[in-house]
mmCIF file of C-alpha atoms and ligand atoms in Angstrom:
data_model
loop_
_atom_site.group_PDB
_atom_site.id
_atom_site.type_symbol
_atom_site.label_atom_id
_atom_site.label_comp_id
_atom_site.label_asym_id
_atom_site.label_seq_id
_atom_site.Cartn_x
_atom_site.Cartn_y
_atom_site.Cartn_z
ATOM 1 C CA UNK A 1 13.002 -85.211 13.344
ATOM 2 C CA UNK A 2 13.654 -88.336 11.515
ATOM 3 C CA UNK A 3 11.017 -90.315 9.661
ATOM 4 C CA UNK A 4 11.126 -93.576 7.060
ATOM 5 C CA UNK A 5 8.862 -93.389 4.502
ATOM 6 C CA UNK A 6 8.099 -96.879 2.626
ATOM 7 C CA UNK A 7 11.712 -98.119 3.232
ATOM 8 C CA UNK A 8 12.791 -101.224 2.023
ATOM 9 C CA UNK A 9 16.525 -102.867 2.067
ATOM 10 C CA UNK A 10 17.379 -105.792 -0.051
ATOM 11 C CA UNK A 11 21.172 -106.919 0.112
ATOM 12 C CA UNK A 12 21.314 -109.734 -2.555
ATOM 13 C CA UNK A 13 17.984 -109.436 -4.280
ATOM 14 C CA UNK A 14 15.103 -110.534 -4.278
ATOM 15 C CA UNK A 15 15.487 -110.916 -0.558
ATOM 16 C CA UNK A 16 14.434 -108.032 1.745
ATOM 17 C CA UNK A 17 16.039 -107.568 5.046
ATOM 18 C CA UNK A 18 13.204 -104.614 4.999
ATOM 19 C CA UNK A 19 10.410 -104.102 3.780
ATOM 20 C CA UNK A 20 7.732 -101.157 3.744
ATOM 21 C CA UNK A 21 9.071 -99.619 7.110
ATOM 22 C CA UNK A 22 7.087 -96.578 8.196
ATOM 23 C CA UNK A 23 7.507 -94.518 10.876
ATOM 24 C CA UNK A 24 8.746 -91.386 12.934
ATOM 25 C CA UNK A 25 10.772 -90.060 15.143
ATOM 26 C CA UNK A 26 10.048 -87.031 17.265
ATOM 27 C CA UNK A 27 12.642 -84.610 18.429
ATOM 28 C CA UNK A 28 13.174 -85.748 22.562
ATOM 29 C CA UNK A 29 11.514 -89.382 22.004
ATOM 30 C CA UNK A 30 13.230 -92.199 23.540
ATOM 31 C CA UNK A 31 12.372 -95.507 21.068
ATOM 32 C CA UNK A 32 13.236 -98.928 21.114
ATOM 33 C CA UNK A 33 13.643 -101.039 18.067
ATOM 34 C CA UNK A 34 13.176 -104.813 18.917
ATOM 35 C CA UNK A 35 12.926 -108.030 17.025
ATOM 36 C CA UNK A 36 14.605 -111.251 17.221
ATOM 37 C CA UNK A 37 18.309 -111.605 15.609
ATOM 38 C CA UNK A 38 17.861 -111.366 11.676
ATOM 39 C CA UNK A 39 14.762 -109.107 11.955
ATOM 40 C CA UNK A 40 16.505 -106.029 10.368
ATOM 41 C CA UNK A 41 17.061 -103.636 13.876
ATOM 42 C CA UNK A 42 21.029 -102.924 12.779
ATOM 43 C CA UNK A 43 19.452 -102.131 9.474
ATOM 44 C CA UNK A 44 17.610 -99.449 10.149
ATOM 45 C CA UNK A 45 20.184 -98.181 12.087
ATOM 46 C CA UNK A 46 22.799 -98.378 9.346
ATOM 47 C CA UNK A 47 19.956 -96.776 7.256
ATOM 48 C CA UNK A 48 19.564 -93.827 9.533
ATOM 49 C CA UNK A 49 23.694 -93.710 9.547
ATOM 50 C CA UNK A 50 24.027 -93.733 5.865
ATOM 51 C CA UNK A 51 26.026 -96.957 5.896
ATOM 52 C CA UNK A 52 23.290 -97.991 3.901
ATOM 53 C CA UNK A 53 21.061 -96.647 1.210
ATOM 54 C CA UNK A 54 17.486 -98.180 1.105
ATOM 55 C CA UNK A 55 16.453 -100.015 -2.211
ATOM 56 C CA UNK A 56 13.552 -97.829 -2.100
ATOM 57 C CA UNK A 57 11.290 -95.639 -0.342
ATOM 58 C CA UNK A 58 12.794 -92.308 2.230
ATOM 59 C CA UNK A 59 13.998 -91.324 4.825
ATOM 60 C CA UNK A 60 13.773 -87.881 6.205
ATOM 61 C CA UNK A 61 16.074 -86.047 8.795
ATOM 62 C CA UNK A 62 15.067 -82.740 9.838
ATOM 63 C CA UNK A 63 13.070 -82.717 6.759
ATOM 64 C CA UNK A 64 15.566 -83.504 4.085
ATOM 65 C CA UNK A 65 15.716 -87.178 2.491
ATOM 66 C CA UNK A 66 19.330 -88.790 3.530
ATOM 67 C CA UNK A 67 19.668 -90.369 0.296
ATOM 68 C CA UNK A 68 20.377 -87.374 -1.461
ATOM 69 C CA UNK A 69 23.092 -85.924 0.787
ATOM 70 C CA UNK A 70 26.628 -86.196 -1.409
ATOM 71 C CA UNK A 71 28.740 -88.285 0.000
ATOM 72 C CA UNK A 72 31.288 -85.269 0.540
ATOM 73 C CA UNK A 73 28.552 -83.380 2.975
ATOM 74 C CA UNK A 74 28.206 -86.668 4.974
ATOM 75 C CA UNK A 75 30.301 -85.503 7.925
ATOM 76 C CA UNK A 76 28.136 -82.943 8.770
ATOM 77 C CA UNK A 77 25.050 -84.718 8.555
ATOM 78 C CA UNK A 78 26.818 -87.222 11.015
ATOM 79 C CA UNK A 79 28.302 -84.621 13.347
ATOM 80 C CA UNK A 80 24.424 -84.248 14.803
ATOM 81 C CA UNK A 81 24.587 -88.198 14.922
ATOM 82 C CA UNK A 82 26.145 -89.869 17.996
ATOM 83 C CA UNK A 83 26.420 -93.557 17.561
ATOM 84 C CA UNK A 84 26.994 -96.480 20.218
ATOM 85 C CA UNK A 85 28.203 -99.739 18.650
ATOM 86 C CA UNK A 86 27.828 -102.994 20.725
ATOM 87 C CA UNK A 87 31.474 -103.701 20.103
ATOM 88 C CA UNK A 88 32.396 -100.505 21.286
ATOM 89 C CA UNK A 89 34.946 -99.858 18.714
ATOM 90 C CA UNK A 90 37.597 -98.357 20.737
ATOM 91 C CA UNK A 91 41.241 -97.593 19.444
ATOM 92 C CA UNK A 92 42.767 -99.654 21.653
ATOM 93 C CA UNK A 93 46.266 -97.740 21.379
ATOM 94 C CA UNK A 94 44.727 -94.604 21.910
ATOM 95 C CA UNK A 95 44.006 -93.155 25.897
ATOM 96 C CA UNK A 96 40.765 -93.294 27.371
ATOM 97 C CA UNK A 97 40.660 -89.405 27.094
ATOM 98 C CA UNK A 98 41.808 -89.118 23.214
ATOM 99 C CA UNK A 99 39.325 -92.274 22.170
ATOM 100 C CA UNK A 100 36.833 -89.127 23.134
ATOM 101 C CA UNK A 101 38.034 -86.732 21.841
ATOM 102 C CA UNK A 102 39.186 -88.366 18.228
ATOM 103 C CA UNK A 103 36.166 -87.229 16.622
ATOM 104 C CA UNK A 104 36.325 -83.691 17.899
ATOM 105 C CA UNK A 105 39.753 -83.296 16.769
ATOM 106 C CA UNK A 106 38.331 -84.876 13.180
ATOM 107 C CA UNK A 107 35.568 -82.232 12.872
ATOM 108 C CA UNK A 108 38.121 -79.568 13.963
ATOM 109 C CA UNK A 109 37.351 -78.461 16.937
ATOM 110 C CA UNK A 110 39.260 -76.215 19.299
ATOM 111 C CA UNK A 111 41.588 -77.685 21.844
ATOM 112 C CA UNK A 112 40.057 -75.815 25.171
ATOM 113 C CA UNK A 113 36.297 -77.044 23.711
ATOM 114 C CA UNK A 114 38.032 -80.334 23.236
ATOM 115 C CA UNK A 115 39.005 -80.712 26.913
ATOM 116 C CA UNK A 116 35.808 -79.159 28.262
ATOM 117 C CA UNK A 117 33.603 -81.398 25.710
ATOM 118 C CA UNK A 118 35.778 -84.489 26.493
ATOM 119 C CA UNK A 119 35.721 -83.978 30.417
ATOM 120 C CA UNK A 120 32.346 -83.388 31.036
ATOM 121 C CA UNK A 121 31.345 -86.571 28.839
ATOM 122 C CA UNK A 122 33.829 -88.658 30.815
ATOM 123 C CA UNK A 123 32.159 -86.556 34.218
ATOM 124 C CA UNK A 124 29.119 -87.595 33.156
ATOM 125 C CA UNK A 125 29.612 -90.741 32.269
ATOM 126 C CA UNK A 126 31.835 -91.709 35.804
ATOM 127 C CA UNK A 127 34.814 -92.599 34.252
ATOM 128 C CA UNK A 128 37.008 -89.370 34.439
ATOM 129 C CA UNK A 129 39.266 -91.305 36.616
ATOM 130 C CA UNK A 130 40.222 -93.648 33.660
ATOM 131 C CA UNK A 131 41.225 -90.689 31.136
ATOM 132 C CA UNK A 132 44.545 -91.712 30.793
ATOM 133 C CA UNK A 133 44.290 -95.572 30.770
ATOM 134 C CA UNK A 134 44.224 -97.414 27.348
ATOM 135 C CA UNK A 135 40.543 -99.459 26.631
ATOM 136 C CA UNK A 136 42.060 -102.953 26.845
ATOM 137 C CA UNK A 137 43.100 -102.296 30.856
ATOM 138 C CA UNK A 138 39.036 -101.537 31.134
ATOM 139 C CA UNK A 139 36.272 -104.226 31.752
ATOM 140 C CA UNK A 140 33.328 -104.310 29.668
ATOM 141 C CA UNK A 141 30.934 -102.141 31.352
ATOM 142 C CA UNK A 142 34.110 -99.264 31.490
ATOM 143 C CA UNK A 143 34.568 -99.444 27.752
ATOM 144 C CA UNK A 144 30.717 -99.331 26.962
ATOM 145 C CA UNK A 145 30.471 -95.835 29.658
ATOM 146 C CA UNK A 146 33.699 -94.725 27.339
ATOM 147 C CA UNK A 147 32.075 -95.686 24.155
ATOM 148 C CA UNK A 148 28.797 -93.648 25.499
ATOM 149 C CA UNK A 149 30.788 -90.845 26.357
ATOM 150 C CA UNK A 150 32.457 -90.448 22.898
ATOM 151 C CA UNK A 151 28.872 -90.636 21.341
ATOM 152 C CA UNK A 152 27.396 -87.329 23.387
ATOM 153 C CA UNK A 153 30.650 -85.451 23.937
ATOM 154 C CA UNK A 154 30.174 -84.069 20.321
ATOM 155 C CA UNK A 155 26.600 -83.283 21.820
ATOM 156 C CA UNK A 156 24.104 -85.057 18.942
ATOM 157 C CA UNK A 157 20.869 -84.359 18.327
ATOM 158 C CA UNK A 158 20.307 -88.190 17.856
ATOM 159 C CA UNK A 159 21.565 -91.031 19.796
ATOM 160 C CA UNK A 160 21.663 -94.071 18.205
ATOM 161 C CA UNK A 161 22.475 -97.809 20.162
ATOM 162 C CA UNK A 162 23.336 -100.908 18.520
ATOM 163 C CA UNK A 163 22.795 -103.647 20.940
ATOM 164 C CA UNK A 164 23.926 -101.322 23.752
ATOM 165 C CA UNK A 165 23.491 -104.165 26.386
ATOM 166 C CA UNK A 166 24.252 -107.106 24.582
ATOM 167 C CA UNK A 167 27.762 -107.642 26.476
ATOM 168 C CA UNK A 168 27.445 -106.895 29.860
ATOM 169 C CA UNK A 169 25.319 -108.501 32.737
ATOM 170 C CA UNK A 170 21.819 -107.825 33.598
ATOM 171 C CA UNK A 171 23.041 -105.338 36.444
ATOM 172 C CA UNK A 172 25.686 -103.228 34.309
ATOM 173 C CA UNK A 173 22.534 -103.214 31.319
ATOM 174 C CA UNK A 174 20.458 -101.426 33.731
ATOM 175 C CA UNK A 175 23.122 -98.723 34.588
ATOM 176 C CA UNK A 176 23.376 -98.037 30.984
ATOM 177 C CA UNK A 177 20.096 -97.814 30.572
ATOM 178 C CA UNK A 178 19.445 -95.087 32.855
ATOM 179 C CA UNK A 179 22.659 -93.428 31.730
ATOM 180 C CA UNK A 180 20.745 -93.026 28.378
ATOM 181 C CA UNK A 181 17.745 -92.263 30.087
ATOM 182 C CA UNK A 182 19.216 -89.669 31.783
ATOM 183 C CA UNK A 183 20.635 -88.362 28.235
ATOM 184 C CA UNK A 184 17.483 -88.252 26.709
ATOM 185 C CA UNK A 185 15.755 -86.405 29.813
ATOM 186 C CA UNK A 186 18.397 -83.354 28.845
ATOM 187 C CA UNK A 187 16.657 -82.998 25.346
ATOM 188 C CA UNK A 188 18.564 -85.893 23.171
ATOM 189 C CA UNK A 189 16.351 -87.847 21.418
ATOM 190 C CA UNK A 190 17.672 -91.575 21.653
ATOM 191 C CA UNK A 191 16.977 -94.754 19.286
ATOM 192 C CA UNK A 192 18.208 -98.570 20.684
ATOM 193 C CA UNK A 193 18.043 -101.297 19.219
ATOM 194 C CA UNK A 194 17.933 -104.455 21.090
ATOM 195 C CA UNK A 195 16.877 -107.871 21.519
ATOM 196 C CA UNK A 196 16.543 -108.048 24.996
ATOM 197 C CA UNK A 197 12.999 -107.974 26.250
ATOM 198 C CA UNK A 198 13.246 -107.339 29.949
ATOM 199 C CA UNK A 199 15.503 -104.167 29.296
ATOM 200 C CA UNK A 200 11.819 -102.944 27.052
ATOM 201 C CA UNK A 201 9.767 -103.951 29.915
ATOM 202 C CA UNK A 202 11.737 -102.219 32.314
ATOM 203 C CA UNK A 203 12.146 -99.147 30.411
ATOM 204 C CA UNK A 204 10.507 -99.204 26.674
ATOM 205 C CA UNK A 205 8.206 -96.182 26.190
ATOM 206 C CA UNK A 206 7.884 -96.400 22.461
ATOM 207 C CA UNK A 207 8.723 -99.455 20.961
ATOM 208 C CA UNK A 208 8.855 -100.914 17.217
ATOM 209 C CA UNK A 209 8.531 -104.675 16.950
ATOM 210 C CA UNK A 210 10.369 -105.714 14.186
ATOM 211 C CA UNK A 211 9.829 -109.743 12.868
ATOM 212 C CA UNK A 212 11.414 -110.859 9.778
ATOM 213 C CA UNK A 213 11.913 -107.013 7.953
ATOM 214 C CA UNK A 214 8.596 -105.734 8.672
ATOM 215 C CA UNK A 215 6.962 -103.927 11.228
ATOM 216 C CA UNK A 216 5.027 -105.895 13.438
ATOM 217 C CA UNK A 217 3.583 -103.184 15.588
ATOM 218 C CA UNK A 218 4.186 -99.997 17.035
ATOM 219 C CA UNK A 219 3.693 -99.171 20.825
ATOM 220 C CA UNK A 220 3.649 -95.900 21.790
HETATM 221 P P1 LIG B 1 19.168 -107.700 13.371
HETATM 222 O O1 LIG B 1 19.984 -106.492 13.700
HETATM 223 O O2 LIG B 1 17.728 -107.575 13.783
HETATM 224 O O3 LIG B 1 19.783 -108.968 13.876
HETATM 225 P P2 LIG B 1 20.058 -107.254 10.641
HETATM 226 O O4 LIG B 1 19.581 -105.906 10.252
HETATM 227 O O5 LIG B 1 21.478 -107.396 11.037
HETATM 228 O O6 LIG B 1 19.090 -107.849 11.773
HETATM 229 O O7 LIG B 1 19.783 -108.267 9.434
HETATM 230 C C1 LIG B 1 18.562 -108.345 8.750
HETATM 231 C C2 LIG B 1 18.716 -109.311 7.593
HETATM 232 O O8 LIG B 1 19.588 -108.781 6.607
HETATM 233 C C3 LIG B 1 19.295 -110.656 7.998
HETATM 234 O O9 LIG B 1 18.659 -111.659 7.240
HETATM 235 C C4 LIG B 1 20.742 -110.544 7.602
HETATM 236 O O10 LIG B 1 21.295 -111.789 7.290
HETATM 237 C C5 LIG B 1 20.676 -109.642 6.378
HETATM 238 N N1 LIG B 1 21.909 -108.813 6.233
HETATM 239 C C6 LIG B 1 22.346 -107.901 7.111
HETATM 240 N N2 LIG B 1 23.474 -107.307 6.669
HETATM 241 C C7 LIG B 1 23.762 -107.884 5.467
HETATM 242 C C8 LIG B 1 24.793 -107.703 4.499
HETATM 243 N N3 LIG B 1 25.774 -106.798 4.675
HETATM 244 N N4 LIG B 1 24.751 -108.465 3.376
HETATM 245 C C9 LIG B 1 23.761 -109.368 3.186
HETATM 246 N N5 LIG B 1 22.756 -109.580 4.051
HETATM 247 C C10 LIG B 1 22.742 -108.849 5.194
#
């Protein structure tokens, strides 16, 4: 499904926050990228979003290299993407409910697919109750299940996870973690990154170890 080819990333040259990153991704897998902060894990990530373009090497999606998509056919390459942020990034003036449904509406979907989409992501995610409330009234963990939900209501093929753990306590982490689990045991495949080594004990299957822009090792 997705794999990097000889990747490397320089912001302000000749620095590389990457460098000769290698692997792939199959469709279903559930992989961890790890690495102490600086190590480059949010820059794959923004790689594999197109929020940034590698200095060189490629990356592959489905078989075609990112790179060249124009940046006017970029929504629909991200429609199969559903991306958790660690800050959430909730509107905070928008309900519960239309946070979800936002990018729906953007990619112009119907409004009866809208509701069902929205409702079973908010279902699944046990937080239906708080449809109508506005994200600030919500505590961390709430906002993180409604920031979940928003990513698989427009049902991508690939979950991505910045950090999805990094605010909340080690008990709340754990419920989020099997929430994802759980996603990826219905057929989406699911990339995290994250610092947090008992989280990868606990549940890494596949796991890149990332140390200073290049790949330490791979454990599959
Ligand atoms: P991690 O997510 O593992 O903490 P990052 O991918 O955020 O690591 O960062 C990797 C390296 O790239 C770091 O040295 C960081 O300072 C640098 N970096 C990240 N983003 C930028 C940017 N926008 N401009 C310049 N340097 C950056």
């Amino acid at each position: 499904m997705l794999s990097f080819y000889g990747v490397y990333k320089s912001y302000s040259s000749p620095y590389f926050a990457l460098s000769n990153i290698n692997f792939k991704v199959e469709k279903g897998e559930f992989l961890f990228i790890t690495g102490p902060s600086g190590a480059g894990k949010t820059t794959i990530i923004k790689l594999i979003t197109r929020e940034e373009l590698p200095s060189k090497g490629k990356i592959l999606f489905e078989g075609k290299d990112i790179s060249a998509i124009p940046r006017g056919k970029l929504y629909s390459y991200r429609r199969k993407l559903g991306i958790i942020f660690q800050d959430f990034r909730l509107i905070p003036y928008l309900t519960v409910f239309d946070n979800v449904a936002l990018p729906l509406i953007l990619r112009g979907s119907g409004k009866q697919e809208i509701y069902n989409r929205v409702t079973t992501a908010l279902k699944e995610l046990e937080i239906i109750h708080k449809a109508r409330e506005l994200p600030p009234s919500l505590s961390g963990g709430e906002q993180q299940r409604v920031a979940i939900a928003r990513a698989i209501a427009g049902n991508p093929d690939l979950l991505l996870a910045d950090e999805p753990t990094g605010n909340l306590d080690p008990l709340l982490s754990r419920k989020i973690m099997r929430i994802l689990q759980r996603i990826n045991m219905k057929g989406t495949t699911v990339i995290i990154a994250t610092h947090d080594q008992s989280i990868i004990d606990e549940f890494g299957k596949k796991v890149i170890f990332l140390s200073y822009g290049k790949i330490k090792r791979i454990k599959t």
